[in-house]
Every structure is written in structure tokens, then in C-alpha cells.
């Protein structure tokens, strides 16, 4: 997994690209990034499958904030981003959520 960030100079927005590599999404039909920025809606931010088998999406988020998120693979398997800025307790289970800090 990986996160890349690009801050816009003209406004307080950061473009965050979420990437699930082919190895992590092996055999997956669909992958979504689900988090605070989309009200934890599993259908709001699907990642597009790339030619190399990876999944990718770019989201514009407000700079100066932190957002919790996780990836949902094929509607059943939740995974974290191995390159997240940090991790916090989900508050729902014993699992943690990934966090992107902008």
C-alpha cells in the first residue's frame, strides 16, 4: 500500500492518492477506501483497477487535518495501509484504523 500527497498552492487542499498494489489486492474484484472523509460509506470512493493489477484513487482533502481510513476488499476484507502516517484504535473493535496526516 502507499499514500502520496500533493498540496495545492492556491487553496488549502491536499490531493491524496491511495494505492493498493497488485500483491495486496491479489484476486480482488473491487477495492474501496473508506474513512472519515467519506462518512465511512463503503460505496463512496472505489479505487480503479490499473493495468498492473493495482487499485488507485485520488481524493481532495482539507489540509491541516487527520483522517482515519481503511481499505475494503471485495466488500468483506478490511485492511490497513502499511504506509499510513499513524494508526489509532477503531473504537469499534480491537483493530486499528490507518491515519493520513495532512
PDB file of N, CA and C in Angstrom:
ATOM      1  N   UNK A   1       0.833  -1.164   0.000  1.00  0.00           N
ATOM      2  CA  UNK A   1       0.000   0.000   0.000  1.00  0.00           C
ATOM      3  C   UNK A   1       0.880   1.230   0.000  1.00  0.00           C
ATOM      4  N   UNK A   2       0.281   2.315  -0.447  1.00  0.00           N
ATOM      5  CA  UNK A   2       1.033   3.556  -0.370  1.00  0.00           C
ATOM      6  C   UNK A   2       0.093   4.745  -0.435  1.00  0.00           C
ATOM      7  N   UNK A   3       0.571   5.818   0.123  1.00  0.00           N
ATOM      8  CA  UNK A   3      -0.117   7.093   0.102  1.00  0.00           C
ATOM      9  C   UNK A   3       0.816   8.105  -0.521  1.00  0.00           C
ATOM     10  N   UNK A   4       0.297   8.929  -1.407  1.00  0.00           N
ATOM     11  CA  UNK A   4       1.092  10.062  -1.871  1.00  0.00           C
ATOM     12  C   UNK A   4       0.247  11.308  -1.714  1.00  0.00           C
ATOM     13  N   UNK A   5       0.916  12.409  -1.376  1.00  0.00           N
ATOM     14  CA  UNK A   5       0.221  13.661  -1.073  1.00  0.00           C
ATOM     15  C   UNK A   5       0.783  14.776  -1.938  1.00  0.00           C
ATOM     16  N   UNK A   6      -0.134  15.599  -2.452  1.00  0.00           N
ATOM     17  CA  UNK A   6       0.277  16.767  -3.230  1.00  0.00           C
ATOM     18  C   UNK A   6      -0.554  17.951  -2.764  1.00  0.00           C
ATOM     19  N   UNK A   7       0.096  18.901  -2.087  1.00  0.00           N
ATOM     20  CA  UNK A   7      -0.610  20.086  -1.604  1.00  0.00           C
ATOM     21  C   UNK A   7      -0.784  21.086  -2.733  1.00  0.00           C
ATOM     22  N   UNK A   8      -1.963  21.702  -2.777  1.00  0.00           N
ATOM     23  CA  UNK A   8      -2.229  22.740  -3.768  1.00  0.00           C
ATOM     24  C   UNK A   8      -1.813  24.083  -3.195  1.00  0.00           C
ATOM     25  N   UNK A   9      -1.145  24.883  -3.999  1.00  0.00           N
ATOM     26  CA  UNK A   9      -0.673  26.185  -3.537  1.00  0.00           C
ATOM     27  C   UNK A   9      -1.800  27.213  -3.503  1.00  0.00           C
ATOM     28  N   UNK A  10      -2.797  27.036  -4.357  1.00  0.00           N
ATOM     29  CA  UNK A  10      -3.852  28.033  -4.500  1.00  0.00           C
ATOM     30  C   UNK A  10      -4.965  27.928  -3.459  1.00  0.00           C
ATOM     31  N   UNK A  11      -5.093  26.759  -2.793  1.00  0.00           N
ATOM     32  CA  UNK A  11      -6.121  26.596  -1.771  1.00  0.00           C
ATOM     33  C   UNK A  11      -5.689  25.542  -0.760  1.00  0.00           C
ATOM     34  N   UNK A  12      -6.326  25.520   0.425  1.00  0.00           N
ATOM     35  CA  UNK A  12      -5.911  24.590   1.489  1.00  0.00           C
ATOM     36  C   UNK A  12      -6.412  23.160   1.260  1.00  0.00           C
ATOM     37  N   UNK A  13      -6.022  22.611   0.146  1.00  0.00           N
ATOM     38  CA  UNK A  13      -6.437  21.261  -0.261  1.00  0.00           C
ATOM     39  C   UNK A  13      -5.190  20.433  -0.536  1.00  0.00           C
ATOM     40  N   UNK A  14      -5.232  19.168  -0.145  1.00  0.00           N
ATOM     41  CA  UNK A  14      -4.171  18.225  -0.477  1.00  0.00           C
ATOM     42  C   UNK A  14      -4.791  17.083  -1.263  1.00  0.00           C
ATOM     43  N   UNK A  15      -4.210  16.775  -2.411  1.00  0.00           N
ATOM     44  CA  UNK A  15      -4.647  15.616  -3.186  1.00  0.00           C
ATOM     45  C   UNK A  15      -3.927  14.391  -2.634  1.00  0.00           C
ATOM     46  N   UNK A  16      -4.710  13.433  -2.150  1.00  0.00           N
ATOM     47  CA  UNK A  16      -4.144  12.218  -1.572  1.00  0.00           C
ATOM     48  C   UNK A  16      -4.464  11.059  -2.507  1.00  0.00           C
ATOM     49  N   UNK A  17      -3.431  10.360  -2.946  1.00  0.00           N
ATOM     50  CA  UNK A  17      -3.619   9.195  -3.804  1.00  0.00           C
ATOM     51  C   UNK A  17      -3.439   7.944  -2.957  1.00  0.00           C
ATOM     52  N   UNK A  18      -4.480   7.128  -2.942  1.00  0.00           N
ATOM     53  CA  UNK A  18      -4.484   5.858  -2.220  1.00  0.00           C
ATOM     54  C   UNK A  18      -4.186   4.760  -3.233  1.00  0.00           C
ATOM     55  N   UNK A  19      -3.233   3.896  -2.923  1.00  0.00           N
ATOM     56  CA  UNK A  19      -2.831   2.841  -3.841  1.00  0.00           C
ATOM     57  C   UNK A  19      -2.718   1.510  -3.106  1.00  0.00           C
ATOM     58  N   UNK A  20      -3.426   0.517  -3.615  1.00  0.00           N
ATOM     59  CA  UNK A  20      -3.307  -0.851  -3.115  1.00  0.00           C
ATOM     60  C   UNK A  20      -2.607  -1.637  -4.218  1.00  0.00           C
ATOM     61  N   UNK A  21      -1.367  -2.097  -3.974  1.00  0.00           N
ATOM     62  CA  UNK A  21      -0.629  -2.803  -5.010  1.00  0.00           C
ATOM     63  C   UNK A  21      -1.268  -4.140  -5.377  1.00  0.00           C
ATOM     64  N   UNK A  22      -0.910  -4.641  -6.533  1.00  0.00           N
ATOM     65  CA  UNK A  22      -1.477  -5.890  -7.042  1.00  0.00           C
ATOM     66  C   UNK A  22      -1.312  -7.036  -6.054  1.00  0.00           C
ATOM     67  N   UNK A  23      -0.166  -7.086  -5.349  1.00  0.00           N
ATOM     68  CA  UNK A  23       0.080  -8.178  -4.402  1.00  0.00           C
ATOM     69  C   UNK A  23      -0.930  -8.161  -3.251  1.00  0.00           C
ATOM     70  N   UNK A  24      -1.280  -6.980  -2.780  1.00  0.00           N
ATOM     71  CA  UNK A  24      -2.214  -6.855  -1.655  1.00  0.00           C
ATOM     72  C   UNK A  24      -3.655  -7.087  -2.081  1.00  0.00           C
ATOM     73  N   UNK A  25      -3.962  -6.704  -3.312  1.00  0.00           N
ATOM     74  CA  UNK A  25      -5.319  -6.875  -3.813  1.00  0.00           C
ATOM     75  C   UNK A  25      -5.452  -8.079  -4.721  1.00  0.00           C
ATOM     76  N   UNK A  26      -4.522  -9.013  -4.588  1.00  0.00           N
ATOM     77  CA  UNK A  26      -4.462 -10.181  -5.467  1.00  0.00           C
ATOM     78  C   UNK A  26      -5.808 -10.894  -5.558  1.00  0.00           C
ATOM     79  N   UNK A  27      -6.319 -11.012  -6.765  1.00  0.00           N
ATOM     80  CA  UNK A  27      -7.574 -11.692  -6.998  1.00  0.00           C
ATOM     81  C   UNK A  27      -8.804 -10.864  -6.674  1.00  0.00           C
ATOM     82  N   UNK A  28      -8.604  -9.626  -6.234  1.00  0.00           N
ATOM     83  CA  UNK A  28      -9.743  -8.780  -5.861  1.00  0.00           C
ATOM     84  C   UNK A  28     -10.493  -8.302  -7.096  1.00  0.00           C
ATOM     85  N   UNK A  29     -11.788  -8.230  -6.949  1.00  0.00           N
ATOM     86  CA  UNK A  29     -12.639  -7.671  -7.999  1.00  0.00           C
ATOM     87  C   UNK A  29     -12.814  -6.167  -7.793  1.00  0.00           C
ATOM     88  N   UNK A  30     -12.926  -5.770  -6.510  1.00  0.00           N
ATOM     89  CA  UNK A  30     -13.093  -4.346  -6.220  1.00  0.00           C
ATOM     90  C   UNK A  30     -12.455  -3.999  -4.887  1.00  0.00           C
ATOM     91  N   UNK A  31     -11.975  -2.757  -4.814  1.00  0.00           N
ATOM     92  CA  UNK A  31     -11.356  -2.230  -3.600  1.00  0.00           C
ATOM     93  C   UNK A  31     -11.896  -0.819  -3.406  1.00  0.00           C
ATOM     94  N   UNK A  32     -12.183  -0.472  -2.161  1.00  0.00           N
ATOM     95  CA  UNK A  32     -12.640   0.879  -1.841  1.00  0.00           C
ATOM     96  C   UNK A  32     -11.820   1.416  -0.678  1.00  0.00           C
ATOM     97  N   UNK A  33     -11.643   2.734  -0.648  1.00  0.00           N
ATOM     98  CA  UNK A  33     -11.059   3.371   0.526  1.00  0.00           C
ATOM     99  C   UNK A  33     -12.237   3.981   1.282  1.00  0.00           C
ATOM    100  N   UNK A  34     -12.300   3.636   2.559  1.00  0.00           N
ATOM    101  CA  UNK A  34     -13.442   4.008   3.383  1.00  0.00           C
ATOM    102  C   UNK A  34     -12.912   4.723   4.618  1.00  0.00           C
ATOM    103  N   UNK A  35     -13.445   5.912   4.907  1.00  0.00           N
ATOM    104  CA  UNK A  35     -12.923   6.635   6.047  1.00  0.00           C
ATOM    105  C   UNK A  35     -13.758   7.824   6.462  1.00  0.00           C
ATOM    106  N   UNK A  36     -13.166   8.625   7.338  1.00  0.00           N
ATOM    107  CA  UNK A  36     -13.867   9.794   7.865  1.00  0.00           C
ATOM    108  C   UNK A  36     -14.225  10.780   6.763  1.00  0.00           C
ATOM    109  N   UNK A  37     -13.385  10.877   5.748  1.00  0.00           N
ATOM    110  CA  UNK A  37     -13.611  11.847   4.676  1.00  0.00           C
ATOM    111  C   UNK A  37     -14.802  11.498   3.782  1.00  0.00           C
ATOM    112  N   UNK A  38     -15.299  10.265   3.849  1.00  0.00           N
ATOM    113  CA  UNK A  38     -16.490   9.896   3.066  1.00  0.00           C
ATOM    114  C   UNK A  38     -17.573   9.276   3.962  1.00  0.00           C
ATOM    115  N   UNK A  39     -17.547   9.651   5.239  1.00  0.00           N
ATOM    116  CA  UNK A  39     -18.538   9.195   6.233  1.00  0.00           C
ATOM    117  C   UNK A  39     -18.605   7.676   6.341  1.00  0.00           C
ATOM    118  N   UNK A  40     -17.469   7.027   6.125  1.00  0.00           N
ATOM    119  CA  UNK A  40     -17.365   5.563   6.212  1.00  0.00           C
ATOM    120  C   UNK A  40     -18.348   4.869   5.271  1.00  0.00           C
ATOM    121  N   UNK A  41     -18.620   5.504   4.129  1.00  0.00           N
ATOM    122  CA  UNK A  41     -19.523   4.936   3.116  1.00  0.00           C
ATOM    123  C   UNK A  41     -18.718   3.995   2.220  1.00  0.00           C
ATOM    124  N   UNK A  42     -19.041   2.703   2.266  1.00  0.00           N
ATOM    125  CA  UNK A  42     -18.276   1.694   1.527  1.00  0.00           C
ATOM    126  C   UNK A  42     -18.408   1.836   0.010  1.00  0.00           C
ATOM    127  N   UNK A  43     -19.372   2.615  -0.447  1.00  0.00           N
ATOM    128  CA  UNK A  43     -19.570   2.795  -1.887  1.00  0.00           C
ATOM    129  C   UNK A  43     -19.090   4.150  -2.405  1.00  0.00           C
ATOM    130  N   UNK A  44     -18.657   5.026  -1.525  1.00  0.00           N
ATOM    131  CA  UNK A  44     -18.348   6.406  -1.904  1.00  0.00           C
ATOM    132  C   UNK A  44     -17.057   6.569  -2.705  1.00  0.00           C
ATOM    133  N   UNK A  45     -16.025   5.785  -2.378  1.00  0.00           N
ATOM    134  CA  UNK A  45     -14.717   6.006  -3.006  1.00  0.00           C
ATOM    135  C   UNK A  45     -14.101   4.690  -3.477  1.00  0.00           C
ATOM    136  N   UNK A  46     -14.610   4.169  -4.594  1.00  0.00           N
ATOM    137  CA  UNK A  46     -13.990   2.957  -5.132  1.00  0.00           C
ATOM    138  C   UNK A  46     -12.638   3.285  -5.758  1.00  0.00           C
ATOM    139  N   UNK A  47     -11.719   2.349  -5.656  1.00  0.00           N
ATOM    140  CA  UNK A  47     -10.429   2.506  -6.312  1.00  0.00           C
ATOM    141  C   UNK A  47     -10.529   1.866  -7.690  1.00  0.00           C
ATOM    142  N   UNK A  48      -9.889   2.491  -8.670  1.00  0.00           N
ATOM    143  CA  UNK A  48      -9.936   1.987 -10.042  1.00  0.00           C
ATOM    144  C   UNK A  48      -8.805   0.983 -10.261  1.00  0.00           C
ATOM    145  N   UNK A  49      -9.172  -0.146 -10.831  1.00  0.00           N
ATOM    146  CA  UNK A  49      -8.164  -1.174 -11.112  1.00  0.00           C
ATOM    147  C   UNK A  49      -7.271  -0.715 -12.251  1.00  0.00           C
ATOM    148  N   UNK A  50      -5.954  -0.819 -12.044  1.00  0.00           N
ATOM    149  CA  UNK A  50      -4.958  -0.408 -13.025  1.00  0.00           C
ATOM    150  C   UNK A  50      -4.524  -1.607 -13.869  1.00  0.00           C
ATOM    151  N   UNK A  51      -3.849  -1.334 -14.972  1.00  0.00           N
ATOM    152  CA  UNK A  51      -3.395  -2.404 -15.871  1.00  0.00           C
ATOM    153  C   UNK A  51      -2.467  -3.395 -15.179  1.00  0.00           C
ATOM    154  N   UNK A  52      -1.696  -2.911 -14.186  1.00  0.00           N
ATOM    155  CA  UNK A  52      -0.751  -3.792 -13.484  1.00  0.00           C
ATOM    156  C   UNK A  52      -1.408  -4.591 -12.353  1.00  0.00           C
ATOM    157  N   UNK A  53      -2.739  -4.428 -12.193  1.00  0.00           N
ATOM    158  CA  UNK A  53      -3.457  -5.169 -11.164  1.00  0.00           C
ATOM    159  C   UNK A  53      -3.614  -4.428  -9.846  1.00  0.00           C
ATOM    160  N   UNK A  54      -2.981  -3.257  -9.729  1.00  0.00           N
ATOM    161  CA  UNK A  54      -3.135  -2.450  -8.518  1.00  0.00           C
ATOM    162  C   UNK A  54      -4.461  -1.689  -8.586  1.00  0.00           C
ATOM    163  N   UNK A  55      -4.832  -1.080  -7.468  1.00  0.00           N
ATOM    164  CA  UNK A  55      -6.048  -0.277  -7.386  1.00  0.00           C
ATOM    165  C   UNK A  55      -5.663   1.104  -6.886  1.00  0.00           C
ATOM    166  N   UNK A  56      -6.289   2.162  -7.463  1.00  0.00           N
ATOM    167  CA  UNK A  56      -5.839   3.519  -7.154  1.00  0.00           C
ATOM    168  C   UNK A  56      -6.997   4.509  -7.224  1.00  0.00           C
ATOM    169  N   UNK A  57      -6.969   5.511  -6.336  1.00  0.00           N
ATOM    170  CA  UNK A  57      -7.922   6.626  -6.377  1.00  0.00           C
ATOM    171  C   UNK A  57      -7.270   7.844  -5.741  1.00  0.00           C
ATOM    172  N   UNK A  58      -7.650   9.026  -6.215  1.00  0.00           N
ATOM    173  CA  UNK A  58      -7.161  10.276  -5.659  1.00  0.00           C
ATOM    174  C   UNK A  58      -8.346  11.051  -5.097  1.00  0.00           C
ATOM    175  N   UNK A  59      -8.167  11.557  -3.876  1.00  0.00           N
ATOM    176  CA  UNK A  59      -9.213  12.283  -3.170  1.00  0.00           C
ATOM    177  C   UNK A  59      -8.650  13.633  -2.732  1.00  0.00           C
ATOM    178  N   UNK A  60      -9.445  14.696  -2.849  1.00  0.00           N
ATOM    179  CA  UNK A  60      -9.034  16.006  -2.368  1.00  0.00           C
ATOM    180  C   UNK A  60      -9.525  16.170  -0.937  1.00  0.00           C
ATOM    181  N   UNK A  61      -8.588  16.440  -0.016  1.00  0.00           N
ATOM    182  CA  UNK A  61      -8.915  16.570   1.403  1.00  0.00           C
ATOM    183  C   UNK A  61      -8.388  17.900   1.939  1.00  0.00           C
ATOM    184  N   UNK A  62      -9.010  18.389   2.992  1.00  0.00           N
ATOM    185  CA  UNK A  62      -8.594  19.652   3.606  1.00  0.00           C
ATOM    186  C   UNK A  62      -7.233  19.494   4.280  1.00  0.00           C
ATOM    187  N   UNK A  63      -6.340  20.425   3.998  1.00  0.00           N
ATOM    188  CA  UNK A  63      -5.012  20.441   4.591  1.00  0.00           C
ATOM    189  C   UNK A  63      -5.123  20.828   6.068  1.00  0.00           C
ATOM    190  N   UNK A  64      -4.229  20.297   6.887  1.00  0.00           N
ATOM    191  CA  UNK A  64      -4.195  20.631   8.300  1.00  0.00           C
ATOM    192  C   UNK A  64      -5.048  19.728   9.162  1.00  0.00           C
ATOM    193  N   UNK A  65      -5.547  18.636   8.593  1.00  0.00           N
ATOM    194  CA  UNK A  65      -6.389  17.709   9.338  1.00  0.00           C
ATOM    195  C   UNK A  65      -5.816  16.302   9.263  1.00  0.00           C
ATOM    196  N   UNK A  66      -6.382  15.424  10.087  1.00  0.00           N
ATOM    197  CA  UNK A  66      -6.062  13.998  10.061  1.00  0.00           C
ATOM    198  C   UNK A  66      -7.333  13.234   9.737  1.00  0.00           C
ATOM    199  N   UNK A  67      -7.204  12.177   8.951  1.00  0.00           N
ATOM    200  CA  UNK A  67      -8.356  11.370   8.553  1.00  0.00           C
ATOM    201  C   UNK A  67      -8.067   9.890   8.788  1.00  0.00           C
ATOM    202  N   UNK A  68      -8.983   9.214   9.491  1.00  0.00           N
ATOM    203  CA  UNK A  68      -8.885   7.773   9.661  1.00  0.00           C
ATOM    204  C   UNK A  68      -9.491   7.100   8.433  1.00  0.00           C
ATOM    205  N   UNK A  69      -8.911   5.951   8.059  1.00  0.00           N
ATOM    206  CA  UNK A  69      -9.436   5.212   6.914  1.00  0.00           C
ATOM    207  C   UNK A  69      -8.971   3.773   6.943  1.00  0.00           C
ATOM    208  N   UNK A  70      -9.601   2.948   6.122  1.00  0.00           N
ATOM    209  CA  UNK A  70      -9.181   1.565   5.868  1.00  0.00           C
ATOM    210  C   UNK A  70      -9.568   1.220   4.445  1.00  0.00           C
ATOM    211  N   UNK A  71      -9.002   0.149   3.929  1.00  0.00           N
ATOM    212  CA  UNK A  71      -9.391  -0.366   2.616  1.00  0.00           C
ATOM    213  C   UNK A  71     -10.347  -1.539   2.803  1.00  0.00           C
ATOM    214  N   UNK A  72     -11.328  -1.625   1.933  1.00  0.00           N
ATOM    215  CA  UNK A  72     -12.278  -2.738   1.940  1.00  0.00           C
ATOM    216  C   UNK A  72     -12.133  -3.479   0.620  1.00  0.00           C
ATOM    217  N   UNK A  73     -11.740  -4.745   0.708  1.00  0.00           N
ATOM    218  CA  UNK A  73     -11.522  -5.563  -0.486  1.00  0.00           C
ATOM    219  C   UNK A  73     -12.702  -6.505  -0.679  1.00  0.00           C
ATOM    220  N   UNK A  74     -13.291  -6.428  -1.850  1.00  0.00           N
ATOM    221  CA  UNK A  74     -14.431  -7.276  -2.238  1.00  0.00           C
ATOM    222  C   UNK A  74     -15.568  -7.262  -1.214  1.00  0.00           C
ATOM    223  N   UNK A  75     -15.738  -6.150  -0.529  1.00  0.00           N
ATOM    224  CA  UNK A  75     -16.858  -5.991   0.376  1.00  0.00           C
ATOM    225  C   UNK A  75     -16.788  -6.782   1.673  1.00  0.00           C
ATOM    226  N   UNK A  76     -15.689  -7.512   1.895  1.00  0.00           N
ATOM    227  CA  UNK A  76     -15.623  -8.349   3.092  1.00  0.00           C
ATOM    228  C   UNK A  76     -14.331  -8.236   3.890  1.00  0.00           C
ATOM    229  N   UNK A  77     -13.217  -7.920   3.264  1.00  0.00           N
ATOM    230  CA  UNK A  77     -11.911  -7.964   3.923  1.00  0.00           C
ATOM    231  C   UNK A  77     -11.371  -6.548   4.157  1.00  0.00           C
ATOM    232  N   UNK A  78     -11.268  -6.154   5.430  1.00  0.00           N
ATOM    233  CA  UNK A  78     -10.732  -4.843   5.790  1.00  0.00           C
ATOM    234  C   UNK A  78      -9.219  -4.941   6.002  1.00  0.00           C
ATOM    235  N   UNK A  79      -8.459  -4.010   5.403  1.00  0.00           N
ATOM    236  CA  UNK A  79      -7.014  -3.971   5.617  1.00  0.00           C
ATOM    237  C   UNK A  79      -6.578  -2.522   5.851  1.00  0.00           C
ATOM    238  N   UNK A  80      -5.451  -2.376   6.521  1.00  0.00           N
ATOM    239  CA  UNK A  80      -4.860  -1.065   6.747  1.00  0.00           C
ATOM    240  C   UNK A  80      -3.799  -0.781   5.706  1.00  0.00           C
ATOM    241  N   UNK A  81      -3.424   0.478   5.615  1.00  0.00           N
ATOM    242  CA  UNK A  81      -2.345   0.894   4.728  1.00  0.00           C
ATOM    243  C   UNK A  81      -1.028   0.759   5.486  1.00  0.00           C
ATOM    244  N   UNK A  82      -0.127  -0.037   4.958  1.00  0.00           N
ATOM    245  CA  UNK A  82       1.157  -0.274   5.630  1.00  0.00           C
ATOM    246  C   UNK A  82       2.022   0.981   5.684  1.00  0.00           C
ATOM    247  N   UNK A  83       1.708   1.987   4.883  1.00  0.00           N
ATOM    248  CA  UNK A  83       2.492   3.218   4.872  1.00  0.00           C
ATOM    249  C   UNK A  83       1.713   4.415   5.416  1.00  0.00           C
ATOM    250  N   UNK A  84       0.687   4.134   6.236  1.00  0.00           N
ATOM    251  CA  UNK A  84      -0.086   5.217   6.849  1.00  0.00           C
ATOM    252  C   UNK A  84       0.817   6.042   7.755  1.00  0.00           C
ATOM    253  N   UNK A  85       0.418   7.283   7.998  1.00  0.00           N
ATOM    254  CA  UNK A  85       1.207   8.163   8.861  1.00  0.00           C
ATOM    255  C   UNK A  85       1.186   7.697  10.313  1.00  0.00           C
ATOM    256  N   UNK A  86       0.077   7.095  10.721  1.00  0.00           N
ATOM    257  CA  UNK A  86      -0.030   6.510  12.056  1.00  0.00           C
ATOM    258  C   UNK A  86      -1.271   5.627  12.096  1.00  0.00           C
ATOM    259  N   UNK A  87      -1.489   4.998  13.253  1.00  0.00           N
ATOM    260  CA  UNK A  87      -2.639   4.116  13.450  1.00  0.00           C
ATOM    261  C   UNK A  87      -3.296   4.458  14.778  1.00  0.00           C
ATOM    262  N   UNK A  88      -4.622   4.358  14.819  1.00  0.00           N
ATOM    263  CA  UNK A  88      -5.359   4.620  16.052  1.00  0.00           C
ATOM    264  C   UNK A  88      -6.404   3.528  16.240  1.00  0.00           C
ATOM    265  N   UNK A  89      -6.809   3.335  17.484  1.00  0.00           N
ATOM    266  CA  UNK A  89      -7.843   2.348  17.783  1.00  0.00           C
ATOM    267  C   UNK A  89      -9.127   2.718  17.050  1.00  0.00           C
ATOM    268  N   UNK A  90      -9.780   1.725  16.492  1.00  0.00           N
ATOM    269  CA  UNK A  90     -11.014   1.986  15.749  1.00  0.00           C
ATOM    270  C   UNK A  90     -12.159   2.371  16.673  1.00  0.00           C
ATOM    271  N   UNK A  91     -12.097   1.961  17.932  1.00  0.00           N
ATOM    272  CA  UNK A  91     -13.163   2.254  18.868  1.00  0.00           C
ATOM    273  C   UNK A  91     -14.361   1.341  18.699  1.00  0.00           C
ATOM    274  N   UNK A  92     -14.329   0.513  17.659  1.00  0.00           N
ATOM    275  CA  UNK A  92     -15.431  -0.396  17.377  1.00  0.00           C
ATOM    276  C   UNK A  92     -15.030  -1.837  17.693  1.00  0.00           C
ATOM    277  N   UNK A  93     -13.771  -2.133  17.441  1.00  0.00           N
ATOM    278  CA  UNK A  93     -13.253  -3.483  17.700  1.00  0.00           C
ATOM    279  C   UNK A  93     -11.828  -3.347  18.214  1.00  0.00           C
ATOM    280  N   UNK A  94     -11.126  -4.463  18.273  1.00  0.00           N
ATOM    281  CA  UNK A  94      -9.740  -4.429  18.716  1.00  0.00           C
ATOM    282  C   UNK A  94      -8.789  -4.018  17.601  1.00  0.00           C
ATOM    283  N   UNK A  95      -9.316  -3.778  16.417  1.00  0.00           N
ATOM    284  CA  UNK A  95      -8.488  -3.412  15.272  1.00  0.00           C
ATOM    285  C   UNK A  95      -8.180  -1.919  15.279  1.00  0.00           C
ATOM    286  N   UNK A  96      -7.202  -1.549  14.473  1.00  0.00           N
ATOM    287  CA  UNK A  96      -6.826  -0.150  14.344  1.00  0.00           C
ATOM    288  C   UNK A  96      -7.202   0.370  12.967  1.00  0.00           C
ATOM    289  N   UNK A  97      -7.332   1.695  12.868  1.00  0.00           N
ATOM    290  CA  UNK A  97      -7.542   2.352  11.586  1.00  0.00           C
ATOM    291  C   UNK A  97      -6.244   3.024  11.160  1.00  0.00           C
ATOM    292  N   UNK A  98      -6.028   3.101   9.867  1.00  0.00           N
ATOM    293  CA  UNK A  98      -4.921   3.871   9.323  1.00  0.00           C
ATOM    294  C   UNK A  98      -5.289   5.350   9.430  1.00  0.00           C
ATOM    295  N   UNK A  99      -4.268   6.201   9.509  1.00  0.00           N
ATOM    296  CA  UNK A  99      -4.499   7.653   9.565  1.00  0.00           C
ATOM    297  C   UNK A  99      -3.570   8.329   8.560  1.00  0.00           C
ATOM    298  N   UNK A 100      -4.137   9.270   7.797  1.00  0.00           N
ATOM    299  CA  UNK A 100      -3.333  10.122   6.934  1.00  0.00           C
ATOM    300  C   UNK A 100      -3.343  11.522   7.562  1.00  0.00           C
ATOM    301  N   UNK A 101      -2.158  12.103   7.723  1.00  0.00           N
ATOM    302  CA  UNK A 101      -1.998  13.412   8.349  1.00  0.00           C
ATOM    303  C   UNK A 101      -1.621  14.413   7.255  1.00  0.00           C
ATOM    304  N   UNK A 102      -2.413  15.463   7.154  1.00  0.00           N
ATOM    305  CA  UNK A 102      -2.165  16.466   6.085  1.00  0.00           C
ATOM    306  C   UNK A 102      -1.751  17.803   6.659  1.00  0.00           C
TER     307      UNK A 102
END
